[in-house]
Amino acid sequence: MINKQEKLAVANFKMNLSASYELKHWLTNFLKAKQKARLEETKLVLCPQITYLDQFAKKIKSRQVEFGAQDCFWEQKGAFTGAVSPATLYSGGAQYVILGHSERRKYFGETDEIVAVKIEAALKASLQPIVCIGENAQEKRTGSSLRVIDQQLKKCLKDIGRGRIEKIVICYEPVWAISSNDPDHLPEMNEIMEAKLLIRKILTDQYDRRMAEKVRIIYGGSVDNKNANEVCVEPGMDGALIGKASLAPYDLIKIAEIIDGQ
Ligand code: PGA
C-alpha cells in the first residue's frame, strides 16, 4: 500500500551471499538485529538473488519488512529461456523490483527504453518498480548530471499514466558514487537536493503536484551508517538503496533507523 509517510531502506544484495553458509549467517544475524530495531515509518525492502526470495519470505515475517527482486523480464510468461517473470516474482513473495540499475545497464545492455517496458510489466504484475537513474563519472565531469537525470526519467516514465505513477519509487543513484566504483567522495547535500527537486519538478509537470508528492525519491551510492544522515536525511530523501552495507545486517538496520529518524 502506498503511504507517503513510509520511507524505504532497500537492500540490494547484488550477486552476493552466494554460499549457503553466508546466507545462513546473514539471516541469523538479521533476525537478531531486527528484534531490537525501532522503526516507525520506514520499511526494509530486502532484494536478494531470486533463488533466495522464497527462503527470505518464509524466514522473515515482519510488518516492517518486504521483499524485492533486482530485475525482471518484460513479459509475464512464455518462451524466454533464462528470463524471470514479474508475475513469478510476485507470487514468490516480492512486492518490489529494482529496474534500470547501472550494473544492468553496463553488463546487460539495458537502455531507458527497455526499463520503460519493464516498468510496465512490473506494474501489471502488481510489483512496485524502484527505478534507478543517475549520471556516470564522465557525465558528472562534463556538468551534464541534471540533463542525464532529466532524459532518463522522462524516457523511463514515458508510458506511465497518472493513475500508476504513485506506485513507482525513483532512486537517484549517481553511478560514480556506487561503492564498487571506488568513489573518493560522495555527492554534496546540495547536489542530492538539486537532483531530487528536478525529479519532483519533472513529475509535477508530467502529472500534477499532488501525484508528484506521492512518489518516493530515494538516494543510492555508498550509503553506510556513518553517512546516511548526510546523504539521505538532510537532503530530505524518502529512503536509500543500500548495496555493500546491506551485507552486514546490523549496519543495514542502523541505516534504516537513521532514515526513520531514530
Ligand atoms: P553501494 O551499492 O551501496 O555498495 O554503493 C548501491 C547500489 O549499487 O545499488
Coordinates of C-alpha atoms and ligand atoms in Angstrom, one line a residue:
M1 CA 0.0 0.0 0.0
I2 CA 1.3 3.5 -0.8
N3 CA 1.8 5.7 2.1
K4 CA 3.6 8.9 1.6
Q5 CA 5.0 8.8 5.1
E6 CA 6.6 5.4 4.7
K7 CA 10.3 5.7 3.9
L8 CA 12.3 2.8 2.3
A9 CA 15.6 1.2 3.2
V10 CA 16.2 -1.0 0.2
A11 CA 18.9 -3.7 0.5
N12 CA 20.4 -4.6 -2.9
F13 CA 22.4 -7.7 -2.2
K14 CA 23.5 -7.9 -5.8
M15 CA 25.1 -11.3 -6.6
N16 CA 26.4 -11.7 -3.0
L17 CA 25.6 -14.0 -0.1
S18 CA 26.2 -16.7 -2.7
A19 CA 27.4 -19.5 -0.5
S20 CA 24.7 -21.1 1.7
Y21 CA 26.7 -20.6 4.9
E22 CA 26.9 -16.8 4.1
L23 CA 23.2 -16.7 3.6
K24 CA 22.5 -18.6 6.8
H25 CA 24.8 -16.3 8.7
W26 CA 23.2 -13.2 7.3
L27 CA 19.7 -14.4 8.1
T28 CA 20.6 -15.4 11.7
N29 CA 22.2 -12.0 12.4
F30 CA 19.4 -10.1 10.7
L31 CA 16.7 -11.8 12.8
K32 CA 18.7 -10.9 15.9
A33 CA 19.3 -7.3 14.9
K34 CA 15.7 -6.9 13.8
Q35 CA 14.4 -7.8 17.3
K36 CA 15.9 -4.6 18.7
A37 CA 15.1 -2.4 15.7
R38 CA 12.9 0.6 16.3
L39 CA 11.2 1.6 13.0
E40 CA 8.1 3.7 12.9
E41 CA 7.7 4.9 9.4
T42 CA 10.4 3.1 7.5
K43 CA 10.1 -0.2 5.7
L44 CA 13.0 -2.5 4.9
V45 CA 12.9 -4.0 1.4
L46 CA 15.2 -6.9 1.0
C47 CA 16.3 -7.7 -2.5
P48 CA 18.3 -11.0 -2.6
Q49 CA 19.2 -13.1 -5.6
I50 CA 15.9 -14.5 -6.8
T51 CA 16.5 -18.1 -5.9
Y52 CA 16.6 -16.9 -2.2
L53 CA 13.4 -15.0 -2.4
D54 CA 11.3 -17.8 -1.1
Q55 CA 13.6 -18.5 1.8
F56 CA 13.7 -14.9 2.8
A57 CA 9.9 -14.6 2.6
K58 CA 9.4 -17.7 4.7
K59 CA 12.1 -16.9 7.4
I60 CA 11.4 -13.2 7.9
K61 CA 7.9 -12.4 8.9
S62 CA 7.6 -8.8 9.9
R63 CA 5.3 -5.8 9.2
Q64 CA 8.4 -3.7 8.6
V65 CA 10.0 -6.0 6.1
E66 CA 9.1 -6.6 2.4
F67 CA 10.9 -8.2 -0.4
G68 CA 12.0 -7.4 -3.9
A69 CA 14.0 -8.6 -6.9
Q70 CA 16.9 -6.9 -8.7
D71 CA 15.4 -7.2 -12.2
C72 CA 12.6 -8.8 -14.1
F73 CA 11.7 -9.5 -17.7
W74 CA 9.1 -7.5 -19.7
E75 CA 6.8 -10.5 -20.4
Q76 CA 4.9 -12.4 -17.8
K77 CA 5.3 -15.9 -19.4
G78 CA 6.4 -17.8 -22.5
A79 CA 9.4 -19.0 -24.4
F80 CA 12.1 -16.7 -22.9
T81 CA 14.9 -19.0 -21.7
G82 CA 16.6 -17.8 -18.6
A83 CA 14.3 -14.8 -18.0
V84 CA 12.4 -14.2 -14.8
S85 CA 8.7 -13.2 -15.0
P86 CA 7.4 -10.3 -12.9
A87 CA 4.3 -12.5 -12.2
T88 CA 6.5 -15.2 -10.8
L89 CA 8.3 -12.8 -8.6
Y90 CA 5.1 -11.5 -7.2
S91 CA 3.8 -15.0 -6.4
G92 CA 7.2 -15.8 -4.9
G93 CA 6.7 -13.0 -2.3
A94 CA 8.2 -9.9 -4.0
Q95 CA 6.4 -6.6 -3.7
Y96 CA 9.2 -4.5 -5.4
V97 CA 11.6 -4.8 -8.2
I98 CA 14.7 -2.7 -8.9
L99 CA 14.8 -1.7 -12.5
G100 CA 17.5 0.2 -14.5
H101 CA 20.3 -0.3 -12.1
S102 CA 23.6 0.9 -13.6
E103 CA 25.0 -2.6 -13.4
R104 CA 22.2 -3.9 -15.5
R105 CA 22.7 -1.0 -17.9
K106 CA 26.5 -1.7 -18.1
Y107 CA 26.7 -5.5 -18.2
F108 CA 23.3 -6.4 -19.7
G109 CA 22.9 -3.6 -22.2
E110 CA 19.8 -2.2 -20.6
T111 CA 18.5 1.1 -22.1
D112 CA 15.9 3.5 -20.9
E113 CA 13.5 2.1 -23.5
I114 CA 14.0 -1.4 -22.0
V115 CA 13.5 0.0 -18.5
A116 CA 10.2 1.6 -19.7
V117 CA 8.8 -1.7 -20.9
K118 CA 9.9 -3.5 -17.7
I119 CA 8.2 -0.9 -15.6
E120 CA 5.0 -1.5 -17.5
A121 CA 5.3 -5.3 -17.0
A122 CA 6.2 -5.0 -13.3
L123 CA 3.2 -2.8 -12.6
K124 CA 1.0 -5.2 -14.5
A125 CA 2.1 -7.9 -12.1
S126 CA 1.5 -5.7 -9.0
L127 CA 5.2 -5.1 -8.3
Q128 CA 6.4 -1.6 -7.3
P129 CA 9.3 -0.7 -9.5
I130 CA 12.3 1.1 -7.9
V131 CA 13.7 2.9 -11.0
C132 CA 17.4 3.8 -10.9
I133 CA 18.7 6.9 -12.7
G134 CA 21.8 8.9 -12.3
E135 CA 24.9 10.2 -14.1
N136 CA 28.2 8.4 -14.6
A137 CA 31.7 9.8 -13.9
Q138 CA 32.2 11.3 -17.3
E139 CA 28.7 12.9 -17.3
K140 CA 29.5 14.4 -13.9
R141 CA 32.8 15.8 -15.1
T142 CA 31.2 17.5 -18.1
G143 CA 28.5 19.1 -15.9
S144 CA 25.7 17.0 -17.5
S145 CA 24.3 15.4 -14.4
L146 CA 20.9 17.2 -14.4
R147 CA 20.5 16.7 -18.2
V148 CA 21.1 13.0 -17.8
I149 CA 18.6 12.7 -14.9
D150 CA 16.0 14.6 -17.0
Q151 CA 16.4 12.4 -20.0
Q152 CA 16.5 9.1 -18.2
L153 CA 13.5 9.9 -16.1
K154 CA 11.3 11.1 -19.0
K155 CA 12.2 8.1 -21.2
C156 CA 11.6 5.6 -18.4
L157 CA 8.2 7.0 -17.5
K158 CA 7.0 7.9 -20.9
D159 CA 4.1 5.4 -20.9
I160 CA 3.1 5.7 -17.3
G161 CA -0.2 7.5 -16.8
R162 CA -1.5 9.4 -13.8
G163 CA -3.1 6.5 -12.1
R164 CA 0.1 4.5 -11.8
I165 CA 2.9 6.9 -11.0
E166 CA 2.5 6.8 -7.3
K167 CA 3.4 3.1 -7.3
I168 CA 6.9 3.9 -8.6
V169 CA 9.9 4.7 -6.5
I170 CA 12.7 6.8 -8.1
C171 CA 16.2 6.1 -6.9
Y172 CA 18.7 8.9 -7.7
E173 CA 22.0 6.9 -7.8
P174 CA 25.0 8.6 -9.3
V175 CA 26.9 5.8 -10.9
W176 CA 30.3 7.1 -9.9
A177 CA 29.2 7.1 -6.2
I178 CA 28.5 3.4 -6.0
S179 CA 31.0 1.7 -3.7
S180 CA 32.2 -0.8 -6.3
N181 CA 33.3 2.2 -8.4
D182 CA 35.6 3.3 -5.6
P183 CA 34.4 6.9 -5.2
D184 CA 36.8 9.2 -3.4
H185 CA 33.9 11.4 -2.3
L186 CA 30.1 11.4 -2.4
P187 CA 27.7 13.9 -3.8
E188 CA 27.3 17.1 -1.7
M189 CA 24.0 17.5 0.1
N190 CA 23.0 20.4 -2.2
E191 CA 23.7 18.1 -5.3
I192 CA 21.4 15.4 -4.0
M193 CA 18.8 18.1 -3.2
E194 CA 19.1 19.5 -6.7
A195 CA 18.6 16.1 -8.2
K196 CA 15.5 15.5 -6.0
L197 CA 14.0 18.9 -6.9
L198 CA 14.5 18.2 -10.6
I199 CA 12.8 14.8 -10.3
R200 CA 9.9 16.3 -8.4
K201 CA 9.6 19.1 -11.0
I202 CA 9.5 16.6 -13.9
L203 CA 6.9 14.6 -12.1
T204 CA 4.8 17.7 -11.3
D205 CA 5.0 18.8 -14.9
Q206 CA 4.1 15.4 -16.3
Y207 CA 1.3 14.6 -13.8
D208 CA 0.5 17.1 -11.1
R209 CA 1.8 18.3 -7.8
R210 CA -0.4 16.0 -5.7
M211 CA 0.7 13.0 -7.7
A212 CA 4.3 14.0 -7.7
E213 CA 4.4 14.3 -4.0
K214 CA 3.3 10.7 -3.6
V215 CA 6.3 9.4 -5.4
R216 CA 9.1 8.4 -3.1
I217 CA 12.6 9.6 -4.2
I218 CA 15.4 7.7 -2.6
Y219 CA 19.2 8.0 -2.8
G220 CA 21.7 5.3 -3.6
G221 CA 25.5 5.2 -3.7
S222 CA 27.8 4.1 -0.9
V223 CA 25.2 4.6 1.8
D224 CA 26.5 3.4 5.2
N225 CA 25.7 4.1 8.8
K226 CA 28.1 7.0 9.0
N227 CA 26.9 9.0 6.1
A228 CA 23.2 8.0 5.9
N229 CA 22.2 11.2 7.7
E230 CA 24.2 13.4 5.3
V231 CA 23.1 11.7 2.1
C232 CA 19.6 10.7 2.9
V233 CA 18.1 12.5 5.9
E234 CA 19.5 16.0 5.4
P235 CA 18.6 16.3 1.7
G236 CA 15.1 15.1 2.6
M237 CA 15.2 11.8 0.7
D238 CA 12.5 9.2 1.2
G239 CA 15.0 6.5 1.9
A240 CA 18.0 4.7 0.4
L241 CA 19.2 2.0 -1.9
I242 CA 21.9 0.2 0.0
G243 CA 24.4 -2.2 -1.6
K244 CA 27.6 -3.1 0.3
A245 CA 26.5 -2.0 3.7
S246 CA 23.4 -4.3 3.5
L247 CA 25.6 -7.3 3.7
A248 CA 26.1 -6.5 7.4
P249 CA 22.7 -6.9 9.0
Y250 CA 23.4 -4.7 12.0
D251 CA 24.6 -1.9 9.7
L252 CA 21.5 -2.2 7.5
I253 CA 19.2 -1.9 10.5
K254 CA 21.2 1.1 11.8
I255 CA 20.8 2.8 8.4
A256 CA 17.1 2.1 8.4
E257 CA 16.8 3.6 11.9
I258 CA 18.7 6.7 10.8
I259 CA 16.4 7.1 7.8
D260 CA 13.5 6.6 10.2
G261 CA 14.8 9.5 12.4
Q262 CA 15.5 7.3 15.4
Ligands
PGA1 P1 26.6 0.5 -2.8 O1 25.6 0.0 -3.9 O2 25.8 0.9 -1.6 O3 27.5 -0.6 -2.5 O4 27.3 1.7 -3.3 C1 24.4 0.6 -4.1 C2 23.8 0.1 -5.4 O5 24.6 -0.2 -6.4 O6 22.6 -0.1 -5.5

